[in-house]
mmCIF file of C-alpha atoms and ligand atoms in Angstrom:
data_model
loop_
_atom_site.group_PDB
_atom_site.id
_atom_site.type_symbol
_atom_site.label_atom_id
_atom_site.label_comp_id
_atom_site.label_asym_id
_atom_site.label_seq_id
_atom_site.Cartn_x
_atom_site.Cartn_y
_atom_site.Cartn_z
ATOM 1 C CA MET A 32 0.000 0.000 0.000
ATOM 2 C CA THR A 33 1.193 3.493 -0.819
ATOM 3 C CA LYS A 34 0.098 6.782 0.646
ATOM 4 C CA GLU A 35 0.877 10.241 -0.638
ATOM 5 C CA LEU A 36 1.588 13.292 1.438
ATOM 6 C CA GLN A 37 1.994 16.920 0.457
ATOM 7 C CA ILE A 38 4.216 18.883 2.834
ATOM 8 C CA GLY A 39 5.123 22.557 2.754
ATOM 9 C CA VAL A 40 8.867 23.181 2.928
ATOM 10 C CA GLN A 41 10.124 26.609 3.924
ATOM 11 C CA GLY A 42 13.652 27.900 3.642
ATOM 12 C CA MET A 43 14.673 26.546 0.244
ATOM 13 C CA THR A 44 16.274 29.132 -2.001
ATOM 14 C CA CYS A 45 18.089 27.201 -4.732
ATOM 15 C CA ALA A 46 18.122 23.970 -6.719
ATOM 16 C CA ALA A 47 20.687 22.463 -4.357
ATOM 17 C CA CYS A 48 18.284 23.004 -1.489
ATOM 18 C CA VAL A 49 15.684 21.060 -3.437
ATOM 19 C CA ASN A 50 18.137 18.205 -3.919
ATOM 20 C CA ARG A 51 19.000 18.122 -0.236
ATOM 21 C CA VAL A 52 15.366 17.706 0.701
ATOM 22 C CA GLU A 53 14.642 15.163 -2.020
ATOM 23 C CA ARG A 54 17.663 13.051 -1.234
ATOM 24 C CA GLY A 55 16.976 13.227 2.482
ATOM 25 C CA LEU A 56 13.396 12.103 2.058
ATOM 26 C CA LYS A 57 14.367 9.263 -0.282
ATOM 27 C CA LYS A 58 16.730 7.933 2.377
ATOM 28 C CA VAL A 59 13.891 7.443 4.830
ATOM 29 C CA GLU A 60 12.948 3.789 5.061
ATOM 30 C CA GLY A 61 9.578 3.300 3.393
ATOM 31 C CA VAL A 62 9.728 6.316 1.072
ATOM 32 C CA GLU A 63 9.017 5.230 -2.475
ATOM 33 C CA ALA A 64 9.232 8.593 -4.252
ATOM 34 C CA ALA A 65 9.862 12.202 -3.299
ATOM 35 C CA SER A 66 9.457 15.254 -5.474
ATOM 36 C CA VAL A 67 10.266 18.715 -4.172
ATOM 37 C CA ASN A 68 9.097 21.886 -5.864
ATOM 38 C CA LEU A 69 10.959 25.102 -5.169
ATOM 39 C CA ALA A 70 8.345 27.396 -6.711
ATOM 40 C CA THR A 71 5.520 26.063 -4.581
ATOM 41 C CA GLU A 72 7.783 25.394 -1.547
ATOM 42 C CA SER A 73 6.422 21.941 -1.135
ATOM 43 C CA ALA A 74 7.257 18.273 -1.242
ATOM 44 C CA ARG A 75 5.158 15.419 -2.496
ATOM 45 C CA VAL A 76 6.079 12.087 -0.967
ATOM 46 C CA ALA A 77 4.845 8.597 -1.741
ATOM 47 C CA TYR A 78 5.473 6.219 1.140
ATOM 48 C CA ASP A 79 4.527 2.903 2.659
ATOM 49 C CA PRO A 80 2.545 3.685 5.829
ATOM 50 C CA ALA A 81 3.603 0.327 7.257
ATOM 51 C CA ALA A 82 7.250 1.432 7.097
ATOM 52 C CA THR A 83 7.250 5.142 7.952
ATOM 53 C CA THR A 84 5.041 7.927 9.279
ATOM 54 C CA PRO A 85 4.283 11.525 8.290
ATOM 55 C CA GLN A 86 6.067 12.549 11.489
ATOM 56 C CA ALA A 87 9.289 10.848 10.359
ATOM 57 C CA LEU A 88 9.093 12.685 7.031
ATOM 58 C CA LEU A 89 8.703 16.045 8.776
ATOM 59 C CA GLU A 90 11.622 15.259 11.055
ATOM 60 C CA LYS A 91 13.822 14.396 8.084
ATOM 61 C CA ILE A 92 13.044 17.744 6.458
ATOM 62 C CA GLU A 93 14.122 19.479 9.643
ATOM 63 C CA GLU A 94 17.213 17.312 9.891
ATOM 64 C CA VAL A 95 18.442 18.435 6.458
ATOM 65 C CA GLY A 96 17.918 22.045 7.477
ATOM 66 C CA TYR A 97 14.494 23.203 6.330
ATOM 67 C CA THR A 98 11.139 23.909 7.909
ATOM 68 C CA PRO A 99 8.235 21.561 7.204
ATOM 69 C CA VAL A 100 4.750 23.032 7.185
ATOM 70 C CA VAL A 101 1.657 20.883 7.419
ATOM 71 C CA ALA A 102 -1.149 22.695 5.687
ATOM 72 C CA GLU A 103 -3.722 20.521 3.999
HETATM 73 MO MO1 9UX B 352 22.861 27.067 -1.800
HETATM 74 MO MO2 9UX B 352 20.333 26.331 -1.276
HETATM 75 O O1 9UX B 352 23.869 27.227 -0.236
HETATM 76 O O2 9UX B 352 20.645 26.590 0.532
HETATM 77 S S1 9UX B 352 21.963 24.978 -1.210
HETATM 78 S S2 9UX B 352 21.015 28.399 -1.380
#
């Protein structure tokens, strides 16, 4: 089973920032795909809810240096 989550990400200013967040998210166990958009300051993550949690994804974004924002 796969779930998708849209997360706001604040603090990104360049393409390298985007890569940091994407690569960080993809390293989380259970993440199947991660796509980060600089223009909309958000990340879209597909993950296995049996293997990870939204909380772990938010913590990873903080760990790589950015600010996650849960909106929707
Ligand atoms: Mo370049 Mo993005 O230092 O932080 S990676 S602006």
